CSV table of C-alpha atoms and ligand atoms in Angstrom, one decimal:
chain,number,residue,atom,x,y,z
A,24,MET,CA,68.4,99.7,104.9
A,25,LYS,CA,66.9,101.6,102.1
A,26,LEU,CA,69.2,103.1,99.4
A,27,ALA,CA,68.5,105.0,96.2
A,28,ALA,CA,71.2,104.9,93.5
A,29,ALA,CA,71.7,106.7,90.2
A,30,SER,CA,74.5,106.9,87.7
A,31,ALA,CA,75.9,108.8,84.8
A,32,THR,CA,78.8,108.1,82.5
A,33,ASP,CA,80.3,109.8,79.5
A,34,GLN,CA,83.3,109.3,77.4
A,35,GLY,CA,84.3,113.0,77.6
A,36,LEU,CA,85.6,115.3,75.0
A,37,VAL,CA,89.0,113.8,74.2
A,38,ARG,CA,88.8,110.0,74.4
A,39,ALA,CA,87.6,107.9,71.5
A,40,ASN,CA,85.7,105.5,73.6
A,41,ASN,CA,84.5,105.0,77.1
A,42,GLU,CA,86.6,102.5,79.1
A,43,ASP,CA,84.7,103.1,82.3
A,44,ALA,CA,82.1,100.7,83.6
A,45,PHE,CA,79.7,100.7,86.5
A,46,LEU,CA,77.3,98.6,88.4
A,47,ILE,CA,74.1,99.3,90.3
A,48,ASP,CA,72.6,96.2,91.8
A,49,ASP,CA,69.8,97.4,93.9
A,50,GLN,CA,68.8,93.9,95.0
A,51,ARG,CA,72.2,93.2,96.6
A,52,ALA,CA,72.9,96.8,97.4
A,53,LEU,CA,76.1,96.5,95.4
A,54,PHE,CA,77.5,99.5,93.6
A,55,ALA,CA,80.7,99.8,91.7
A,56,VAL,CA,82.8,101.9,89.3
A,57,ALA,CA,85.7,100.5,87.2
A,58,ASP,CA,88.0,102.5,85.0
A,59,GLY,CA,89.7,100.3,82.4
A,60,MET,CA,93.1,100.8,80.7
A,61,GLY,CA,94.8,99.1,77.8
A,62,GLY,CA,95.2,99.5,74.1
A,63,HIS,CA,92.5,99.0,71.4
A,64,ARG,CA,89.4,97.8,73.3
A,65,GLY,CA,91.4,96.5,76.2
A,66,GLY,CA,90.4,99.0,78.8
A,67,GLU,CA,86.7,98.7,77.9
A,68,VAL,CA,86.9,94.9,78.1
A,69,ALA,CA,88.8,95.0,81.4
A,70,SER,CA,86.4,97.2,83.2
A,71,HIS,CA,83.3,95.4,82.0
A,72,THR,CA,84.9,92.0,82.7
A,73,ALA,CA,85.7,93.1,86.3
A,74,ILE,CA,82.3,94.5,86.9
A,75,GLU,CA,80.5,91.4,85.7
A,76,ALA,CA,82.8,89.1,87.7
A,77,LEU,CA,82.2,91.1,90.8
A,78,ARG,CA,78.5,91.0,90.3
A,79,ALA,CA,78.5,87.3,89.7
A,80,ALA,CA,80.7,86.5,92.7
A,81,VAL,CA,78.7,88.7,95.1
A,82,ALA,CA,75.5,87.1,93.8
A,83,ASN,CA,77.0,83.7,94.7
A,84,GLY,CA,77.6,84.8,98.2
A,85,THR,CA,81.3,85.6,97.9
A,86,PRO,CA,82.5,88.2,100.4
A,87,LEU,CA,83.5,91.5,98.8
A,88,HIS,CA,87.2,91.0,99.2
A,89,ASP,CA,87.2,87.7,97.5
A,90,ALA,CA,84.7,88.9,94.9
A,91,ILE,CA,87.3,91.6,93.9
A,92,THR,CA,90.0,88.9,93.8
A,93,ARG,CA,87.8,86.9,91.4
A,94,ALA,CA,87.3,90.0,89.3
A,95,ASN,CA,91.1,90.2,89.1
A,96,ASP,CA,91.3,86.5,88.0
A,97,ALA,CA,88.6,87.2,85.4
A,98,VAL,CA,90.5,90.1,83.9
A,99,LEU,CA,93.7,88.1,83.7
A,100,ALA,CA,91.9,85.1,82.2
A,101,ARG,CA,90.2,87.3,79.6
A,102,ALA,CA,93.5,88.9,78.6
A,103,ALA,CA,95.3,85.5,78.3
A,104,GLY,CA,95.4,84.2,74.8
A,105,ASP,CA,94.2,87.5,73.2
A,106,ASP,CA,97.0,89.6,72.0
A,107,GLU,CA,94.8,92.6,71.6
A,108,LEU,CA,93.9,92.5,75.3
A,109,THR,CA,97.4,91.8,76.7
A,110,GLY,CA,98.3,94.2,79.4
A,111,MET,CA,94.8,95.5,80.0
A,112,GLY,CA,93.8,96.3,83.5
A,113,THR,CA,91.2,98.2,85.5
A,114,THR,CA,90.5,99.9,88.7
A,115,LEU,CA,87.6,98.7,90.8
A,116,THR,CA,85.8,100.5,93.6
A,117,ALA,CA,82.8,98.6,95.0
A,118,VAL,CA,80.4,99.5,97.8
A,119,VAL,CA,78.1,97.0,99.4
A,120,ALA,CA,75.7,97.5,102.3
A,121,VAL,CA,76.3,95.4,105.4
A,122,GLY,CA,74.7,94.9,108.7
A,123,GLY,CA,71.9,97.4,108.3
A,124,ARG,CA,73.8,100.6,108.8
A,125,GLN,CA,77.3,100.2,107.4
A,126,LEU,CA,78.8,100.1,104.0
A,127,LEU,CA,81.8,98.0,103.1
A,128,ILE,CA,84.1,99.4,100.4
A,129,GLY,CA,86.5,97.3,98.4
A,130,HIS,CA,89.0,99.3,96.5
A,131,VAL,CA,91.8,98.9,94.0
A,132,GLY,CA,93.2,101.8,91.9
A,133,ASP,CA,92.5,105.5,91.5
A,134,SER,CA,88.7,105.6,91.3
A,135,ARG,CA,87.2,107.0,94.5
A,136,ALA,CA,84.4,106.6,96.9
A,137,TYR,CA,83.3,109.7,98.9
A,138,LEU,CA,80.9,110.0,101.7
A,139,LEU,CA,78.8,113.2,102.0
A,140,HIS,CA,77.8,113.4,105.7
A,141,GLU,CA,76.1,116.5,107.1
A,142,GLY,CA,77.1,118.5,104.1
A,143,THR,CA,80.8,117.7,104.3
A,144,LEU,CA,82.4,115.5,101.7
A,145,HIS,CA,84.9,112.9,103.0
A,146,ARG,CA,87.1,110.9,100.8
A,147,ALA,CA,86.7,107.3,101.8
A,148,THR,CA,89.4,105.7,99.7
A,149,ASP,CA,93.1,106.2,99.1
A,150,ASP,CA,94.2,106.4,95.5
A,151,HIS,CA,96.6,103.8,94.3
A,152,SER,CA,98.3,106.2,92.1
A,153,LEU,CA,101.9,107.4,91.8
A,154,VAL,CA,101.2,111.0,92.7
A,155,GLU,CA,98.9,110.2,95.6
A,156,GLU,CA,101.5,108.0,97.1
A,157,LEU,CA,104.0,110.8,96.7
A,158,VAL,CA,101.6,113.1,98.4
A,159,ARG,CA,101.0,110.6,101.3
A,160,GLU,CA,104.8,110.4,101.6
A,161,GLY,CA,105.0,114.1,101.8
A,162,ARG,CA,107.1,114.4,98.6
A,163,LEU,CA,104.4,116.3,96.7
A,164,THR,CA,101.8,118.8,97.8
A,165,PRO,CA,98.2,118.1,96.9
A,166,GLU,CA,98.4,121.2,94.7
A,167,GLN,CA,101.4,119.8,92.9
A,168,ALA,CA,99.7,116.5,92.5
A,169,GLU,CA,96.7,118.1,90.8
A,170,ALA,CA,98.7,119.3,87.9
A,171,HIS,CA,101.3,116.5,87.9
A,172,PRO,CA,101.9,115.1,84.4
A,173,GLN,CA,102.0,111.5,85.7
A,174,ARG,CA,98.8,111.7,87.8
A,175,ALA,CA,97.2,109.1,85.6
A,176,ILE,CA,99.7,106.4,86.6
A,177,VAL,CA,98.1,103.8,88.8
A,178,THR,CA,100.2,101.7,91.2
A,179,ARG,CA,97.5,99.1,91.7
A,180,ALA,CA,95.0,97.6,89.4
A,181,LEU,CA,93.1,94.5,88.5
A,182,GLY,CA,94.6,92.4,85.6
A,183,VAL,CA,98.2,93.1,86.4
A,184,ASP,CA,99.2,90.2,88.7
A,185,THR,CA,97.6,87.0,89.9
A,186,SER,CA,97.4,88.5,93.4
A,187,VAL,CA,96.0,91.8,94.2
A,188,ASP,CA,95.9,93.9,97.4
A,189,VAL,CA,92.4,95.0,98.1
A,190,ASP,CA,91.7,97.9,100.5
A,191,LEU,CA,88.7,97.3,102.5
A,192,TYR,CA,86.9,100.1,104.5
A,193,THR,CA,83.8,100.2,106.5
A,194,ILE,CA,81.8,103.3,106.9
A,195,ASP,CA,79.0,104.0,109.3
A,196,ILE,CA,76.0,105.6,107.6
A,197,GLU,CA,73.1,107.6,108.7
A,198,VAL,CA,69.9,108.6,107.0
A,199,GLY,CA,70.7,111.6,104.7
A,200,ASP,CA,74.2,110.4,104.0
A,201,ARG,CA,75.2,110.2,100.3
A,202,VAL,CA,78.0,108.1,98.7
A,203,VAL,CA,79.6,109.2,95.5
A,204,ILE,CA,81.7,106.6,93.6
A,205,CYS,CA,83.5,108.0,90.6
A,206,SER,CA,86.3,107.4,88.1
A,207,ASP,CA,89.3,109.7,88.0
A,208,GLY,CA,87.7,111.5,85.0
A,209,LEU,CA,85.7,113.4,87.6
A,210,THR,CA,88.4,114.0,90.2
A,211,THR,CA,91.1,115.1,87.8
A,212,MET,CA,88.7,117.6,86.2
A,213,VAL,CA,86.6,118.9,89.1
A,214,ARG,CA,87.9,120.1,92.5
A,215,GLU,CA,86.7,118.3,95.6
A,216,ARG,CA,85.1,121.5,96.9
A,217,ASP,CA,83.0,121.7,93.8
A,218,ILE,CA,82.0,118.1,94.0
A,219,GLU,CA,81.0,118.8,97.6
A,220,ARG,CA,79.0,121.8,96.7
A,221,LEU,CA,77.1,120.0,94.0
A,222,ALA,CA,76.6,116.9,96.2
A,223,ARG,CA,75.3,119.1,99.0
A,224,THR,CA,72.9,121.2,96.9
A,225,GLU,CA,71.4,118.8,94.4
A,226,PRO,CA,68.9,116.7,96.2
A,227,ASP,CA,68.1,114.3,93.3
A,228,PRO,CA,70.8,111.5,92.9
A,229,GLN,CA,70.2,111.2,89.2
A,230,ARG,CA,70.5,114.9,88.6
A,231,LEU,CA,73.6,115.0,90.8
A,232,ALA,CA,75.3,112.2,88.8
A,233,GLU,CA,74.6,114.0,85.6
A,234,ALA,CA,75.7,117.3,87.0
A,235,LEU,CA,79.0,115.9,88.1
A,236,VAL,CA,79.7,114.4,84.7
A,237,SER,CA,78.7,117.7,83.0
A,238,ALA,CA,81.1,119.5,85.4
A,239,ALA,CA,83.9,117.2,84.3
A,240,ASN,CA,83.2,117.9,80.7
A,241,ALA,CA,82.8,121.6,81.3
A,242,ALA,CA,86.3,121.5,82.8
A,243,GLY,CA,87.8,119.9,79.7
A,244,GLY,CA,86.5,116.3,79.8
A,245,GLU,CA,89.9,114.9,79.2
A,246,ASP,CA,88.9,111.4,80.4
A,247,ASN,CA,85.9,109.2,80.6
A,248,THR,CA,83.8,110.2,83.6
A,249,THR,CA,81.6,107.9,85.6
A,250,VAL,CA,79.6,108.7,88.7
A,251,VAL,CA,77.4,106.5,90.8
A,252,VAL,CA,75.4,108.2,93.6
A,253,VAL,CA,73.9,106.3,96.5
A,254,ASP,CA,71.6,108.0,98.8
A,255,VAL,CA,70.9,106.5,102.2
A,256,LEU,CA,67.1,106.8,102.8
A,257,GLU,CA,66.7,104.4,105.7
A,258,VAL,CA,69.1,102.6,108.0
A,259,ASP,CA,68.3,99.5,110.1
A,260,THR,CA,68.1,101.0,113.6
A,261,ALA,CA,67.5,97.5,114.9
A,262,ALA,CA,71.1,96.6,114.0
A,263,SER,CA,72.8,96.5,117.3
A,264,ALA,CA,76.3,97.7,117.8
A,265,ASP,CA,77.6,95.0,120.1
A,266,HIS,CA,78.4,92.1,117.9
A,267,THR,CA,81.3,90.0,117.1
A,268,ALA,CA,83.9,90.9,114.5
A,269,LEU,CA,82.7,90.1,111.1
A,270,ILE,CA,84.6,92.1,108.6
A,271,PRO,CA,88.1,91.1,109.0
A,272,GLU,CA,89.9,90.7,105.7
A,273,GLN,CA,87.6,88.0,104.5
A,274,ALA,CA,84.2,89.4,105.5
A,275,PRO,CA,82.5,86.1,105.4
A,276,GLY,CA,78.9,86.3,104.2
A,277,VAL,CA,78.9,90.0,104.1
A,278,ALA,CA,78.1,90.6,100.6
A,279,THR,CA,75.1,88.4,100.0
A,280,SER,CA,72.8,89.1,102.8
A,281,ALA,CA,73.9,92.6,103.1
A,282,VAL,CA,70.8,94.6,102.6
A,283,ILE,CA,67.7,92.5,103.0
A,284,ALA,CA,68.5,89.5,105.0
A,285,PRO,CA,68.4,90.1,108.8
A,286,PRO,CA,70.3,86.9,109.8
A,287,ASP,CA,73.5,88.4,108.7
A,288,PRO,CA,75.4,89.1,111.8
A,289,PRO,CA,75.9,92.8,112.2
A,290,GLU,CA,79.2,94.4,112.0
A,291,PRO,CA,81.3,95.6,114.9
A,292,PRO,CA,81.0,99.3,115.6
A,293,ALA,CA,83.6,100.9,113.4
A,294,PRO,CA,84.5,104.5,113.4
A,295,ARG,CA,83.3,106.4,110.4
A,296,ALA,CA,85.4,105.5,107.4
A,297,SER,CA,87.6,103.1,109.4
A,298,ARG,CA,90.1,101.2,107.4
A,299,GLN,CA,90.1,97.5,107.3
A,300,ARG,CA,93.1,95.4,106.7
A,301,GLY,CA,93.6,95.4,103.0
A,302,SER,CA,97.3,94.8,102.9
A,303,ARG,CA,100.2,94.9,105.3
A,304,GLY,CA,101.2,98.3,104.3
A,305,ARG,CA,97.7,99.6,104.9
A,306,SER,CA,97.4,98.1,108.3
A,307,VAL,CA,100.7,99.5,109.3
A,308,ARG,CA,99.7,102.9,108.1
A,309,GLY,CA,96.4,102.5,109.9
A,310,ALA,CA,98.3,101.6,113.1
A,311,ILE,CA,100.5,104.7,112.7
A,312,LEU,CA,97.4,106.8,112.2
A,313,VAL,CA,95.9,105.5,115.3
A,314,LEU,CA,99.1,105.7,117.3
A,315,LEU,CA,100.3,109.0,116.1
A,316,PRO,CA,98.0,111.2,118.1
A,317,LEU,CA,98.7,109.1,121.1
A,318,LEU,CA,102.4,109.5,120.6
A,319,LEU,CA,102.0,113.2,120.1
A,320,ILE,CA,100.1,113.5,123.3
A,321,ILE,CA,102.7,111.5,125.2
A,322,GLY,CA,105.4,113.5,123.6
A,323,ALA,CA,103.8,116.8,124.5
A,324,ALA,CA,103.1,115.6,128.1
A,325,THR,CA,106.7,114.5,128.4
A,326,ALA,CA,108.0,117.8,127.1
A,327,ALA,CA,105.6,119.6,129.5
A,328,LEU,CA,106.7,117.6,132.4
A,329,GLY,CA,110.3,118.0,131.4
A,330,TRP,CA,109.8,121.7,131.2
A,331,TYR,CA,108.1,121.8,134.5
A,332,ALA,CA,110.8,119.7,136.1
A,333,ARG,CA,113.6,121.8,134.7
A,334,SER,CA,111.9,125.2,135.3
A,335,SER,CA,110.9,124.6,138.9
A,336,TYR,CA,113.1,125.4,141.9
A,337,PHE,CA,112.8,124.5,145.5
A,338,VAL,CA,114.7,125.2,148.6
A,339,GLY,CA,116.0,122.1,150.4
A,340,ALA,CA,118.9,120.7,152.4
A,341,SER,CA,122.2,119.3,151.2
A,342,GLY,CA,123.7,117.9,154.3
A,343,ASN,CA,123.4,120.7,156.8
A,344,GLU,CA,123.4,123.4,154.1
A,345,VAL,CA,120.5,125.2,152.7
A,346,VAL,CA,120.6,124.9,148.9
A,347,ILE,CA,118.4,125.9,146.0
A,348,TYR,CA,117.5,122.9,143.9
A,349,LYS,CA,116.5,123.1,140.2
A,350,GLY,CA,113.8,120.5,139.5
A,351,VAL,CA,111.0,118.9,141.4
A,352,PRO,CA,111.5,117.1,144.7
A,353,GLY,CA,111.9,113.4,144.1
A,354,GLY,CA,112.4,114.0,140.3
A,355,VAL,CA,110.0,113.6,137.4
A,356,LEU,CA,110.4,111.0,134.8
A,357,GLY,CA,114.1,110.8,135.1
A,358,TRP,CA,114.7,114.5,135.6
A,359,ASN,CA,116.2,114.5,139.1
A,360,PRO,CA,116.7,117.8,140.9
A,361,THR,CA,120.2,119.2,140.8
A,362,VAL,CA,121.8,121.7,143.2
A,363,ASP,CA,121.5,125.1,141.5
A,364,GLU,CA,122.9,127.3,144.2
A,365,ARG,CA,124.5,126.8,147.6
A,366,THR,CA,123.7,129.3,150.2
A,367,GLY,CA,126.1,128.7,153.0
A,368,ILE,CA,123.2,128.8,155.4
A,369,ALA,CA,123.3,126.0,158.0
A,370,VAL,CA,120.0,124.1,158.3
A,371,SER,CA,120.7,123.7,162.0
A,372,ALA,CA,120.8,127.5,162.3
A,373,LEU,CA,117.2,127.9,161.1
A,374,PRO,CA,114.1,128.3,163.4
A,375,THR,CA,112.2,125.0,163.7
A,376,LEU,CA,109.5,126.0,161.3
A,377,ASP,CA,111.9,127.0,158.5
A,378,ARG,CA,114.0,124.0,159.2
A,379,ASP,CA,111.0,121.7,158.7
A,380,ARG,CA,110.1,123.6,155.5
A,381,VAL,CA,113.6,123.2,154.1
A,382,GLN,CA,113.9,119.5,155.1
A,383,THR,CA,110.6,118.6,153.6
A,384,ASN,CA,111.4,120.6,150.4
A,385,SER,CA,108.0,122.3,150.7
A,386,SER,CA,109.0,125.6,149.3
A,387,ARG,CA,108.7,125.4,145.5
A,388,GLY,CA,108.4,127.9,142.7
A,389,SER,CA,110.4,130.0,140.4
A,390,HIS,CA,114.1,130.8,140.8
A,391,ALA,CA,113.3,134.2,142.1
A,392,THR,CA,110.9,132.8,144.7
A,393,ALA,CA,113.5,130.4,145.9
A,394,GLN,CA,116.1,133.2,146.2
A,395,SER,CA,113.8,135.5,148.1
A,396,TYR,CA,113.0,132.7,150.4
A,397,VAL,CA,116.7,132.0,150.9
A,398,GLU,CA,117.2,135.6,151.9
A,399,ARG,CA,114.5,135.4,154.5
A,400,LEU,CA,116.2,132.2,155.8
A,401,ARG,CA,119.4,134.0,155.9
A,402,VAL,CA,117.9,136.7,158.1
A,403,ALA,CA,116.2,134.1,160.2
A,404,ALA,CA,119.3,132.1,160.6
A,405,THR,CA,121.4,135.0,161.8
A,406,SER,CA,118.7,136.2,164.2
A,407,THR,CA,118.7,132.8,165.9
A,408,THR,CA,122.3,133.5,166.8
A,409,THR,CA,123.5,130.0,166.4
A,410,THR,CA,127.0,129.3,165.3
A,411,THR,CA,126.8,130.0,161.6
A,412,THR,CA,129.5,132.6,161.2
A,413,THR,CA,132.2,130.4,159.9
A,414,LYS,CA,130.3,128.5,157.3
A,415,PRO,CA,129.1,131.3,155.2
A,416,LYS,CA,132.7,132.5,154.8
A,417,THR,CA,134.0,129.3,153.4
A,418,THR,CA,131.1,128.2,151.3
A,419,PRO,CA,130.9,131.0,148.8
A,420,THR,CA,134.5,130.6,147.7
A,421,THR,CA,134.5,126.9,147.4
A,422,LYS,CA,131.1,126.5,145.8
A,423,LYS,CA,131.0,129.7,144.0
A,424,ARG,CA,128.6,129.7,141.1
A,425,SER,CA,128.4,132.2,138.3
A,426,THR,CA,124.9,133.5,139.2
A,427,THR,CA,125.9,137.1,140.0
A,428,PRO,CA,123.1,138.5,142.0
A,429,THR,CA,123.2,135.8,144.6
A,430,THR,CA,127.0,135.8,144.8
A,431,LYS,CA,126.8,139.4,145.7
A,432,LYS,CA,124.4,138.8,148.5
A,433,ARG,CA,126.3,135.9,149.8
A,434,VAL,CA,129.3,138.0,150.2
A,435,THR,CA,127.5,140.7,152.1
A,436,THR,CA,125.7,138.4,154.4
A,437,PRO,CA,128.6,137.3,156.6
A,438,THR,CA,129.3,140.9,157.4
A,439,THR,CA,125.8,141.7,158.4
A,440,ALA,CA,125.8,138.5,160.4
A,441,LYS,CA,128.9,139.6,162.2
A,442,SER,CA,127.7,143.1,162.9
A,443,LYS,CA,124.5,141.8,164.2
A,444,GLY,CA,126.0,138.9,166.1
A,445,PRO,CA,127.6,139.6,169.4
B,162,MG,MG1,90.1,107.3,83.9
């Protein structure tokens, strides 16, 4: 795999210092952005401490997930015993090449990684921020989130607790793809469609990084802005797609040998920007995302079948009487046919062909079709001159239904039968 990376960072127009930090380690194909927070110099120390710990851990062969956990430990350790640094924390979004044609992303906080693929920008990470969680829960619209006064509140960061949930994602990459890692100074100032437009039109990664930072400042520069751009120049086409799972939560050996060393077992084929198990909540959400379309399809199919079952009619027999059934012969998924209308026509009075048709329920269609078939049967039954005269008289009164057109016809039929009879 061959990658080309570039970066730009700026403190912006409002902040007194730059608390962002970033990493480009070409040798290990490791790239990261950290956005520190905390009073005095806390934020600056936190982000740089996390980046350095990440780099050192990956250099030692630590898998990305564990390397980020170590970065968390490092920030906590650095803060302990220094009153000025108490309470500092940092986001960390790190990208490392794995298996020749995939990237593994480890992510905590509200910095972001994007993938530009065939001219379209895809957000590869979920923000761990209050407003983004409200958006994901459907309690805020994305538009409301953009202007929300609390959009800077992060819900996950390094340096807060001894344990940290790390989101891991793998993305498949192709030649021509481009990854943009950035702090929220970019995304709170510049709309995604503008980021996309710049990323699509500026071929040079360094100029793109600078253009994005400039765009953030042009929009107000309210925060520090940091951008790392990684262009995919070559992928390892020899990397096969049929290998055993490697990047579960712990991604053993992923980080070290990622780019250069071939012995690294390649990754299982993962859908673009598939989500790895970073935490229980994530995996559940992932499962729902996978299951939801399936459930929707099943639901739609069930509804369609139900509709079909309840909107179909057929002419059949109930005992010796011809009846119109609502439903499908034999029933569908628990919707059993029900008698919609009794006709008073004796099955035994029908010519053989019609009798067979009725007894095998082979006449199906709309309600109107069923009714017109019944009328033909009525004529057929009377013309066979079998003993049907008494039955039609009793049936309409006992089994009368409110469907008026048929009731009318039922009443008339016995008279015609009589007149035609003997
Ligand atoms: Mg920031």
